[in-house]
Coordinates of C-alpha atoms in Angstrom, one line a residue:
Chain A
X679 CA 0.0 0.0 0.0
X680 CA 1.0 3.6 -0.2
X681 CA 2.6 3.6 3.2
X682 CA 5.5 1.7 1.7
X683 CA 5.7 3.8 -1.4
X684 CA 8.6 6.2 -1.9
X685 CA 6.8 7.9 -4.8
X686 CA 3.4 9.3 -3.9
X687 CA 2.7 10.3 -7.5
X688 CA 4.2 8.6 -10.6
X689 CA 3.0 10.1 -13.9
X690 CA 4.1 8.3 -17.1
X691 CA 3.5 10.2 -20.5
X692 CA 0.2 11.4 -19.1
X693 CA -1.8 13.0 -21.9
X694 CA -5.2 14.7 -22.3
X695 CA -6.5 15.9 -25.6
X696 CA -9.8 17.8 -26.3
X697 CA -10.5 17.3 -30.0
X698 CA -7.4 18.4 -31.8
X699 CA -6.1 20.4 -28.8
X700 CA -3.5 18.7 -26.5
X701 CA -4.1 20.2 -23.1
X702 CA -1.5 18.0 -21.4
X703 CA 1.2 16.6 -23.6
X704 CA 2.9 13.4 -22.3
X705 CA 4.1 14.6 -18.9
X706 CA 6.2 12.3 -16.8
X707 CA 7.3 13.0 -13.3
X708 CA 7.4 11.6 -9.7
X709 CA 6.5 13.2 -6.4
X710 CA 8.2 11.7 -3.4
X711 CA 6.6 10.9 -0.1
X712 CA 6.6 13.9 2.3
X713 CA 7.6 16.3 -0.5
X714 CA 6.1 19.8 -1.0
X715 CA 5.7 19.8 -4.8
X716 CA 5.0 23.2 -6.4
X717 CA 3.1 22.9 -9.7
X718 CA 3.3 26.1 -11.7
X719 CA 2.4 27.4 -15.2
X720 CA 0.7 30.2 -17.0
X721 CA -3.1 30.2 -17.3
X722 CA -3.9 27.7 -20.0
X723 CA -0.6 25.8 -19.7
X724 CA -2.5 22.6 -18.7
X725 CA -2.1 22.7 -14.9
X726 CA -5.8 22.3 -14.0
X727 CA -6.3 19.5 -16.5
X728 CA -3.3 17.6 -15.2
X729 CA -4.4 18.1 -11.6
X730 CA -7.9 16.9 -12.4
X731 CA -6.5 13.7 -13.9
X732 CA -4.3 13.1 -10.9
X733 CA -7.3 13.6 -8.6
X734 CA -9.3 11.0 -10.5
X735 CA -11.8 13.5 -11.8
X736 CA -10.8 13.2 -15.5
X737 CA -9.7 10.2 -17.5
X738 CA -6.4 10.6 -19.5
X739 CA -6.4 10.2 -23.3
X740 CA -3.2 8.2 -23.1
X741 CA -0.4 7.5 -20.7
X742 CA -0.9 6.6 -17.1
X743 CA -0.3 7.7 -13.5
X744 CA -0.4 6.1 -10.1
X745 CA -1.5 8.3 -7.2
X746 CA -1.0 7.1 -3.6
X747 CA -0.5 3.6 -5.2
X748 CA -3.7 3.7 -7.2
X749 CA -4.1 3.7 -10.9
X750 CA -5.9 6.9 -12.1
X751 CA -7.7 5.1 -14.9
X752 CA -8.9 2.0 -13.1
X753 CA -9.0 3.1 -9.5
X754 CA -10.2 6.7 -9.6
X755 CA -12.7 6.1 -6.8
X756 CA -10.0 4.8 -4.5
X757 CA -7.9 7.9 -5.3
X758 CA -10.8 10.2 -4.3
X759 CA -11.2 8.4 -1.0
X760 CA -7.5 8.6 -0.3
X761 CA -6.4 12.1 -1.1
X762 CA -7.2 15.5 0.5
X763 CA -8.2 18.4 -1.7
X764 CA -8.7 22.1 -1.2
X765 CA -9.1 25.0 -3.5
X766 CA -9.5 28.7 -3.0
X767 CA -12.8 28.6 -4.9
X768 CA -14.4 25.7 -3.1
X769 CA -13.6 24.4 0.3
X770 CA -16.2 24.7 3.1
X771 CA -20.0 25.2 3.3
X772 CA -20.6 28.7 4.4
X773 CA -24.0 28.0 5.8
X774 CA -22.9 25.1 8.0
X775 CA -21.1 25.7 11.3
X776 CA -17.4 24.9 11.9
X777 CA -18.4 21.6 13.6
X778 CA -21.0 20.7 11.0
X779 CA -18.4 21.1 8.2
X780 CA -16.0 18.7 10.0
X781 CA -18.9 16.2 10.7
X782 CA -19.8 16.3 7.0
X783 CA -16.4 15.8 5.6
X784 CA -15.6 13.1 8.2
X785 CA -18.7 11.4 7.2
X786 CA -18.0 11.6 3.5
X787 CA -14.6 10.0 4.1
X788 CA -16.2 7.2 6.0
X789 CA -14.8 8.0 9.5
X790 CA -16.8 6.9 12.5
X791 CA -18.3 9.3 15.0
X792 CA -15.6 8.7 17.7
X793 CA -12.8 9.5 15.2
X794 CA -14.7 12.6 13.9
X795 CA -15.1 13.9 17.5
X796 CA -11.5 13.4 18.3
X797 CA -10.3 15.0 15.1
X798 CA -12.7 17.9 15.6
X799 CA -11.3 18.6 19.0
X800 CA -7.7 18.4 17.9
X801 CA -8.2 20.8 14.9
X802 CA -10.2 23.2 17.1
X803 CA -7.3 23.3 19.6
X804 CA -4.6 23.6 16.9
X805 CA -6.3 26.5 15.2
X806 CA -7.6 28.1 18.5
X807 CA -11.2 27.7 17.3
X808 CA -12.7 26.1 20.4
X809 CA -15.0 29.1 20.9
X810 CA -16.1 29.1 17.3
X811 CA -17.2 25.5 16.8
X812 CA -20.9 26.5 16.6
X813 CA -20.2 29.6 14.4
X814 CA -21.3 29.6 10.8
X815 CA -18.3 29.3 8.6
X816 CA -19.6 32.2 6.5
X817 CA -19.1 34.6 9.3
X818 CA -15.5 33.6 10.1
X819 CA -12.7 36.0 8.9
X820 CA -11.1 34.8 5.6
X821 CA -7.8 33.9 7.2
X822 CA -9.4 31.5 9.6
X823 CA -11.6 30.1 6.9
X824 CA -8.6 29.2 4.7
X825 CA -6.7 27.6 7.6
X826 CA -9.8 25.6 8.6
X827 CA -10.4 24.6 5.0
X828 CA -6.8 23.1 4.9
X829 CA -7.4 21.3 8.2
X830 CA -10.7 19.9 6.8
X831 CA -8.9 18.7 3.7
X832 CA -6.5 16.9 6.0
X833 CA -9.4 15.6 8.2
X834 CA -9.0 11.9 7.2
X835 CA -5.2 12.1 7.5
X836 CA -4.6 11.6 3.8
X837 CA -1.0 10.7 2.7
X838 CA -1.3 13.2 -0.1
X839 CA -3.1 16.5 -0.3
X840 CA -3.8 18.7 -3.4
X841 CA -4.0 22.4 -2.8
X842 CA -5.2 24.5 -5.8
X843 CA -4.3 28.2 -5.3
X844 CA -5.0 27.9 -1.6
X845 CA -3.8 31.4 -0.6
X846 CA -5.4 33.7 -3.3
X847 CA -6.3 37.1 -1.8
X848 CA -5.3 36.2 1.7
X849 CA -3.5 38.8 3.7
X850 CA 0.3 38.5 3.9
X851 CA 0.4 37.4 7.5
X852 CA -2.2 34.7 7.1
X853 CA -0.6 33.6 3.9
X854 CA 2.5 32.8 5.8
X855 CA 0.7 31.2 8.7
X856 CA -1.0 29.0 6.1
X857 CA 2.4 27.9 4.7
X858 CA 3.5 27.0 8.1
X859 CA 0.6 24.6 8.3
X860 CA 1.8 23.1 5.0
X861 CA 5.4 22.9 6.3
X862 CA 4.2 21.2 9.5
X863 CA 2.0 18.7 7.5
X864 CA 5.0 17.8 5.2
X865 CA 7.2 17.5 8.2
X866 CA 4.9 14.8 9.6
X867 CA 5.1 12.9 6.3
X868 CA 2.1 14.2 4.3
X869 CA 2.9 14.8 0.6
X870 CA 1.7 18.2 -0.6
X871 CA 1.0 19.1 -4.2
X872 CA 0.3 22.8 -4.5
X873 CA -0.4 25.4 -7.2
X874 CA 0.0 29.1 -6.7
X875 CA 0.3 32.4 -8.5
X876 CA 2.5 33.8 -5.8
X877 CA 6.1 33.3 -6.9
X878 CA 7.5 33.8 -3.5
X879 CA 5.5 30.7 -2.4
X880 CA 7.2 28.6 -5.1
X881 CA 10.4 29.2 -3.2
X882 CA 8.9 27.4 -0.2
X883 CA 8.5 24.1 -2.1
X884 CA 11.0 21.3 -2.1
X885 CA 10.8 21.0 -5.8
X886 CA 9.0 23.1 -8.4
X887 CA 7.6 22.0 -11.8
X888 CA 6.8 24.6 -14.5
X889 CA 4.4 23.7 -17.3
X890 CA 4.5 25.5 -20.7
X891 CA 2.0 24.6 -23.5
X892 CA 1.0 21.3 -21.9
X893 CA 4.6 20.1 -21.3
X894 CA 6.9 20.1 -18.3
X895 CA 9.7 22.6 -19.1
X896 CA 11.4 22.7 -15.8
X897 CA 11.5 20.5 -12.7
X898 CA 14.0 20.8 -9.9
X899 CA 14.7 22.4 -6.5
X900 CA 14.1 26.2 -6.5
X901 CA 17.8 26.9 -5.9
X902 CA 18.8 24.7 -8.8
X903 CA 16.3 26.3 -11.1
X904 CA 17.5 29.8 -10.2
X905 CA 21.0 28.7 -10.9
X906 CA 20.1 27.0 -14.2
X907 CA 18.3 30.0 -15.5
X908 CA 20.8 32.5 -14.0
X909 CA 18.2 34.5 -12.1
X910 CA 17.7 35.3 -8.5
X911 CA 14.0 34.3 -8.2
X912 CA 11.6 31.6 -9.4
X913 CA 9.6 34.5 -10.9
X914 CA 12.6 35.1 -13.1
X915 CA 12.6 31.4 -14.2
X916 CA 8.8 31.5 -14.7
X917 CA 9.0 34.5 -16.9
X918 CA 11.8 33.1 -19.1
X919 CA 9.8 29.9 -19.6
X920 CA 6.4 31.5 -20.1
X921 CA 7.8 33.8 -22.8
X922 CA 8.6 30.7 -24.9
X923 CA 4.9 29.7 -24.9
X924 CA 3.3 29.4 -28.3
X925 CA -0.2 28.6 -27.2
X926 CA -2.8 31.5 -27.2
X927 CA -5.0 29.8 -24.7
X928 CA -5.0 32.4 -22.0
Chain B
X530 CA -7.9 69.3 -9.9
X531 CA -8.1 66.1 -8.0
X532 CA -9.6 63.2 -10.0
X533 CA -10.9 61.7 -6.8
X534 CA -11.6 63.3 -3.4
X535 CA -12.9 61.2 -0.6
X536 CA -13.7 62.7 2.9
X537 CA -14.5 60.7 6.0
X538 CA -16.2 57.9 4.1
X539 CA -17.8 55.1 6.0
X540 CA -19.7 52.0 4.8
X541 CA -21.1 49.1 6.8
X542 CA -23.1 46.0 5.9
X543 CA -25.6 44.3 8.2
X544 CA -26.6 40.7 7.8
X545 CA -28.8 39.3 10.6
X546 CA -27.1 40.3 13.9
X547 CA -23.7 41.0 12.4
X548 CA -22.5 44.4 11.2
X549 CA -19.3 44.5 9.2
X550 CA -17.5 47.9 9.0
X551 CA -16.3 47.7 5.4
X552 CA -14.9 51.3 5.4
X553 CA -14.2 53.2 8.6
X554 CA -14.0 57.0 8.1
X555 CA -11.4 57.1 5.3
X556 CA -10.2 60.0 3.3
X557 CA -8.2 60.0 0.1
X558 CA -7.1 62.3 -2.8
X559 CA -6.1 61.0 -6.2
X560 CA -4.6 63.6 -8.6
X561 CA -5.5 63.7 -12.2
X562 CA -3.2 61.6 -14.3
X563 CA -2.1 59.4 -11.5
X564 CA -1.8 55.6 -11.5
X565 CA -3.0 54.9 -8.0
X566 CA -3.0 51.5 -6.3
X567 CA -5.4 50.4 -3.5
X568 CA -3.5 47.5 -2.0
X569 CA -5.0 45.1 0.5
X570 CA -6.2 41.5 1.1
X571 CA -9.7 40.2 0.6
X572 CA -12.1 41.8 3.0
X573 CA -10.0 45.0 3.3
X574 CA -12.8 47.2 1.7
X575 CA -11.3 47.6 -1.8
X576 CA -14.5 46.7 -3.7
X577 CA -16.7 48.8 -1.4
X578 CA -14.6 51.9 -2.1
X579 CA -14.5 51.3 -5.8
X580 CA -18.3 50.7 -6.0
X581 CA -18.9 54.0 -4.1
X582 CA -16.6 55.8 -6.5
X583 CA -18.3 54.1 -9.5
X584 CA -21.7 55.4 -8.0
X585 CA -23.0 51.9 -7.8
X586 CA -23.5 52.1 -4.0
X587 CA -23.9 54.9 -1.5
X588 CA -21.8 55.4 1.6
X589 CA -23.4 55.5 5.1
X590 CA -21.5 58.7 5.9
X591 CA -18.9 61.0 4.3
X592 CA -18.6 62.3 0.8
X593 CA -16.8 61.3 -2.4
X594 CA -16.3 63.3 -5.5
X595 CA -15.1 62.0 -8.8
X596 CA -13.8 64.3 -11.5
X597 CA -15.3 67.2 -9.5
X598 CA -18.8 65.7 -9.3
X599 CA -20.5 64.4 -6.2
X600 CA -21.1 60.6 -6.3
X601 CA -24.5 60.9 -4.7
X602 CA -26.0 63.9 -6.6
X603 CA -24.2 63.7 -9.9
X604 CA -24.1 60.0 -10.4
X605 CA -25.4 60.1 -14.0
X606 CA -22.7 62.6 -15.1
X607 CA -20.0 60.5 -13.4
X608 CA -21.0 57.4 -15.2
X609 CA -20.5 59.1 -18.6
X610 CA -16.9 59.9 -17.6
X611 CA -15.6 56.8 -15.9
X612 CA -14.7 53.3 -17.0
X613 CA -15.3 50.6 -14.3
X614 CA -14.1 47.0 -14.5
X615 CA -15.6 45.0 -11.6
X616 CA -13.8 42.1 -10.0
X617 CA -16.1 39.5 -11.4
X618 CA -16.3 39.1 -15.2
X619 CA -19.6 40.9 -16.0
X620 CA -19.8 41.1 -19.8
X621 CA -22.4 39.2 -21.7
X622 CA -21.2 35.6 -21.9
X623 CA -23.6 34.8 -24.8
X624 CA -22.5 37.7 -27.0
X625 CA -19.4 37.6 -29.1
X626 CA -16.3 39.6 -28.4
X627 CA -17.3 42.1 -31.1
X628 CA -20.9 42.2 -30.0
X629 CA -20.0 43.0 -26.4
X630 CA -17.8 45.9 -27.5
X631 CA -20.4 47.2 -29.9
X632 CA -23.0 47.0 -27.2
X633 CA -21.0 49.0 -24.7
X634 CA -20.1 51.6 -27.4
X635 CA -23.8 51.9 -28.3
X636 CA -24.9 52.4 -24.7
X637 CA -22.5 55.3 -24.4
X638 CA -23.7 56.7 -27.8
X639 CA -20.4 56.2 -29.5
X640 CA -18.9 53.6 -31.9
X641 CA -16.0 51.2 -31.8
X642 CA -14.4 53.3 -34.6
X643 CA -14.7 56.6 -32.8
X644 CA -12.3 55.8 -30.0
X645 CA -10.5 52.9 -31.6
X646 CA -7.1 54.5 -31.1
X647 CA -7.4 54.1 -27.3
X648 CA -8.1 50.4 -27.3
X649 CA -6.2 49.5 -30.5
X650 CA -3.2 47.8 -28.8
X651 CA -5.3 45.7 -26.5
X652 CA -8.1 44.9 -28.9
X653 CA -5.6 43.6 -31.6
X654 CA -4.6 40.9 -29.2
X655 CA -8.2 39.6 -29.0
X656 CA -9.3 40.5 -32.5
X657 CA -8.5 36.9 -33.8
X658 CA -11.3 35.7 -31.6
X659 CA -13.8 38.5 -32.2
X660 CA -16.5 36.1 -33.4
X661 CA -16.1 33.9 -30.3
X662 CA -18.7 34.1 -27.5
X663 CA -17.3 36.0 -24.5
X664 CA -18.2 33.1 -22.2
X665 CA -15.8 30.8 -24.2
X666 CA -12.8 33.0 -23.8
X667 CA -9.9 32.1 -21.5
X668 CA -9.3 34.2 -18.4
X669 CA -6.6 36.5 -19.9
X670 CA -8.7 37.2 -23.0
X671 CA -11.8 38.0 -20.9
X672 CA -9.8 40.4 -18.9
X673 CA -8.6 42.2 -22.1
X674 CA -12.1 42.4 -23.5
X675 CA -13.4 43.8 -20.2
X676 CA -10.7 46.4 -20.3
X677 CA -11.7 47.3 -23.9
X678 CA -15.3 47.6 -22.9
X679 CA -14.4 49.9 -20.0
X680 CA -12.5 52.1 -22.3
X681 CA -14.8 52.3 -25.3
X682 CA -16.4 55.7 -24.4
X683 CA -13.0 57.3 -23.7
X684 CA -13.4 57.8 -20.0
X685 CA -11.0 60.1 -18.2
X686 CA -10.9 57.9 -15.1
X687 CA -10.5 54.1 -15.0
X688 CA -11.6 52.1 -11.9
X689 CA -10.2 48.6 -12.0
X690 CA -11.2 46.1 -9.2
X691 CA -8.6 43.3 -8.9
X692 CA -7.9 43.0 -12.7
X693 CA -5.0 40.7 -12.1
X694 CA -6.4 38.3 -9.4
X695 CA -6.0 34.6 -10.4
X696 CA -3.8 35.6 -13.3
X697 CA -0.3 34.2 -13.9
X698 CA 2.8 36.4 -13.4
X699 CA 3.3 36.8 -17.1
X700 CA -0.2 38.0 -17.9
X701 CA 0.0 40.3 -14.9
X702 CA 3.1 41.9 -16.3
X703 CA 1.4 42.4 -19.6
X704 CA -1.6 43.9 -18.0
X705 CA 0.5 46.5 -16.1
X706 CA 2.3 47.4 -19.3
X707 CA -1.1 48.1 -20.8
X708 CA -2.0 50.3 -17.8
X709 CA 1.2 52.3 -18.1
X710 CA 0.6 53.0 -21.8
X711 CA -3.0 54.1 -21.0
X712 CA -1.7 56.4 -18.3
X713 CA 0.6 58.0 -20.9
X714 CA -2.5 58.8 -22.9
X715 CA -3.8 60.9 -20.1
X716 CA -6.0 58.6 -18.1
X717 CA -6.2 58.6 -14.3
X718 CA -6.2 55.0 -13.2
X719 CA -7.2 53.5 -9.8
X720 CA -6.4 49.8 -9.4
X721 CA -7.3 47.6 -6.5
X722 CA -5.1 44.6 -6.0
X723 CA -4.2 42.0 -3.3
X724 CA -0.7 41.6 -4.8
X725 CA 1.8 43.6 -2.8
X726 CA 4.5 43.2 -5.5
X727 CA 2.3 45.4 -7.8
X728 CA 2.7 48.4 -5.5
X729 CA 6.0 49.5 -7.1
X730 CA 4.2 49.8 -10.5
X731 CA 2.0 52.6 -9.1
X732 CA 2.7 56.3 -8.7
X733 CA 1.2 56.3 -5.2
X734 CA -0.5 53.6 -3.2
X735 CA -2.9 53.3 -0.3
X736 CA -2.5 50.3 2.0
X737 CA -5.9 49.2 3.0
X738 CA -6.7 46.8 5.9
X739 CA -10.1 46.1 7.4
X740 CA -11.6 49.3 6.3
X741 CA -8.7 51.6 7.3
X742 CA -5.9 53.1 5.4
X743 CA -2.7 52.1 7.0
X744 CA -0.7 54.5 4.9
X745 CA -0.9 56.5 1.7
X746 CA 2.2 57.6 -0.1
X747 CA 4.6 56.8 -3.0
X748 CA 5.9 53.2 -2.8
X749 CA 9.4 54.5 -2.0
X750 CA 8.0 57.0 0.5
X751 CA 6.3 54.2 2.4
X752 CA 9.5 52.2 2.5
X753 CA 11.5 55.2 3.6
X754 CA 9.0 55.9 6.4
X755 CA 9.7 52.5 7.9
X756 CA 13.4 52.3 8.1
X757 CA 13.5 49.8 10.9
X758 CA 16.2 47.1 10.7
X759 CA 15.2 44.0 8.8
X760 CA 17.2 40.8 8.4
X761 CA 17.0 38.0 5.9
X762 CA 18.2 34.5 6.9
X763 CA 18.4 31.2 5.0
X764 CA 19.9 27.8 5.5
X765 CA 19.5 24.3 3.9
X766 CA 16.6 23.4 6.2
X767 CA 14.0 26.2 6.1
X768 CA 11.4 24.6 8.3
X769 CA 13.8 23.9 11.1
X770 CA 15.4 27.4 10.5
X771 CA 11.9 28.9 11.1
X772 CA 11.6 27.1 14.5
X773 CA 15.2 27.9 15.5
X774 CA 15.1 31.6 14.6
X775 CA 11.8 32.0 16.5
X776 CA 13.4 30.3 19.5
X777 CA 16.1 33.1 19.7
X778 CA 15.1 35.9 21.9
X779 CA 16.9 38.5 19.9
X780 CA 14.5 38.7 17.0
X781 CA 10.7 39.1 16.4
X782 CA 8.3 38.8 13.5
X783 CA 9.9 35.8 12.0
X784 CA 8.2 35.0 8.7
X785 CA 9.1 33.1 5.5
X786 CA 9.7 35.4 2.6
X787 CA 10.6 33.6 -0.7
X788 CA 13.8 31.8 -0.3
X789 CA 14.6 33.6 2.9
X790 CA 13.1 34.2 6.3
X791 CA 12.6 37.9 7.3
X792 CA 12.9 39.0 10.9
X793 CA 13.5 42.2 12.9
X794 CA 16.0 42.5 15.8
X795 CA 14.4 43.5 19.1
X796 CA 17.0 46.2 19.7
X797 CA 19.2 48.2 17.5
X798 CA 22.2 47.0 19.6
X799 CA 21.7 43.4 18.5
X800 CA 24.4 42.3 16.1
X801 CA 23.5 40.1 13.2
X802 CA 26.5 38.0 14.0
X803 CA 24.8 36.9 17.2
X804 CA 22.0 35.4 15.2
X805 CA 24.4 33.6 13.0
X806 CA 26.3 32.2 16.0
X807 CA 23.0 31.1 17.6
X808 CA 21.9 29.3 14.4
X809 CA 25.3 27.6 14.1
X810 CA 24.9 26.4 17.7
X811 CA 21.6 24.9 16.5
X812 CA 23.5 22.9 13.9
X813 CA 22.1 24.9 11.0
X814 CA 24.1 24.5 7.8
X815 CA 24.9 26.8 4.8
X816 CA 23.6 29.8 6.8
X817 CA 23.3 33.1 5.1
X818 CA 22.3 36.2 7.1
X819 CA 22.2 39.7 5.8
X820 CA 20.6 43.1 6.5
X821 CA 18.0 44.1 3.8
X822 CA 15.8 46.9 2.7
X823 CA 12.1 46.2 3.5
X824 CA 9.6 45.7 0.7
X825 CA 6.0 46.9 0.7
X826 CA 4.9 43.5 2.0
X827 CA 7.2 43.8 5.0
X828 CA 5.8 47.3 5.7
X829 CA 2.2 46.1 5.3
X830 CA 2.7 43.2 7.7
X831 CA 4.4 45.5 10.2
X832 CA 1.5 48.0 10.0
X833 CA -1.1 45.3 10.2
X834 CA 0.5 44.0 13.5
X835 CA 0.6 47.5 14.9
X836 CA -3.0 48.1 14.0
X837 CA -4.0 44.8 15.6
X838 CA -2.4 45.8 18.9
X839 CA -3.8 49.3 19.1

């Protein structure tokens, strides 16, 4: 099972075409257990399509991938049960309370009531939300909401979590507190697959992958990429690569 | 003349038992011809301010004038003279690119040809797709079309609500280049953005947090006003470095900042070498420590903290 795996994600020539348009073009890469893996690319480079395939939400046209030990084509349901997922756009139900959201997600992931109760208590104490358990999520400040959303995505202790632009619009202090949650999760062995438009956040990743026109054009540690492209930031690397894009998608 | 003058403006929203103060007695002047940035996170009040300036909403208290006209009394005249791009894409998804542009031109009793010069550079980038329905455009294209529609009646003031949110670094750069060239043609531009790194592209900026302006000045002026000592630190184990640096009593406000951590010494007598020695004693390797100039984001975080406490 995935506990014994060294590679949490293995993609092999993963491809998705829509008509005559190749959104994702034979990408191959591995994500190691416990790694923070930054997945970058311009709008339209194929990031979302690749991510949807890895989450078991979209079938590839060709190629294959194993996510947490499961095959994305044949075992997509298994993948959905195994992974955690959070995006800026959709995470929590605003018209449910903090506690109800956790109860709902725990239930969806098939946890029993005792486990849900224990996890609810531990998250509440970690985020200092004990007084807010019966508050509607909609009335929490955005910073708390995002941190809570992350904790809920981690509710069933997944070995791998996908974070799709988790920090968009969040204030600079909360954005950093959020990354400390990511660091802590990775430190405890969770693999983190994250997309972001903040280039300073790309520097926090163990390795960064940059997609251009459906292909992976760069994949390495941030320091190695900076050196390779002779620039002092990942933003510099990104801009050099994005300029080579031919696609007019976005 | 000021393009915008805001005096003691307040706006609150009440839902059920909760009242949120979106804008708390704020004042602001924007000079004609300025490229002015309103910088702050979600929930800071950026949209409320822009909607009041665009005459789409009335304040609870205070006054705002736009191009010398009062936003409450002269709203119709203001609407003829401003271009407003809301944060959410609000063109007609089922009209084509060309039809949308033509529609907005017609509403303002003008034509695409009449003011084509102003939008030419931007429109040419989306012209290959002019028969495509707006709803079928990609994010970057939608944004360019929305900007064209906001410009079609040749406004003298542009109000842009988060035009670059959710957009990649490359497209953001292109968008700011477009704004710079519009400014050169004489437009006054007010841009709201959550991206602190866009601050340096504006003539002046207002840092907005929970309905209050933390500071209004030129980007370099704001940085010059906050010349407290700031250190950058890195090593080969950033997570452990964060814990170790925080455990040292000599520094405060330790936060990740790109490939470095930033922190401030408690006292001006503290030597940066002491921090380096402490980190060495914690078995950190490949340590780099240096004193740095703060960026707008450092200042924003500093002011946010101060505001929290007071």
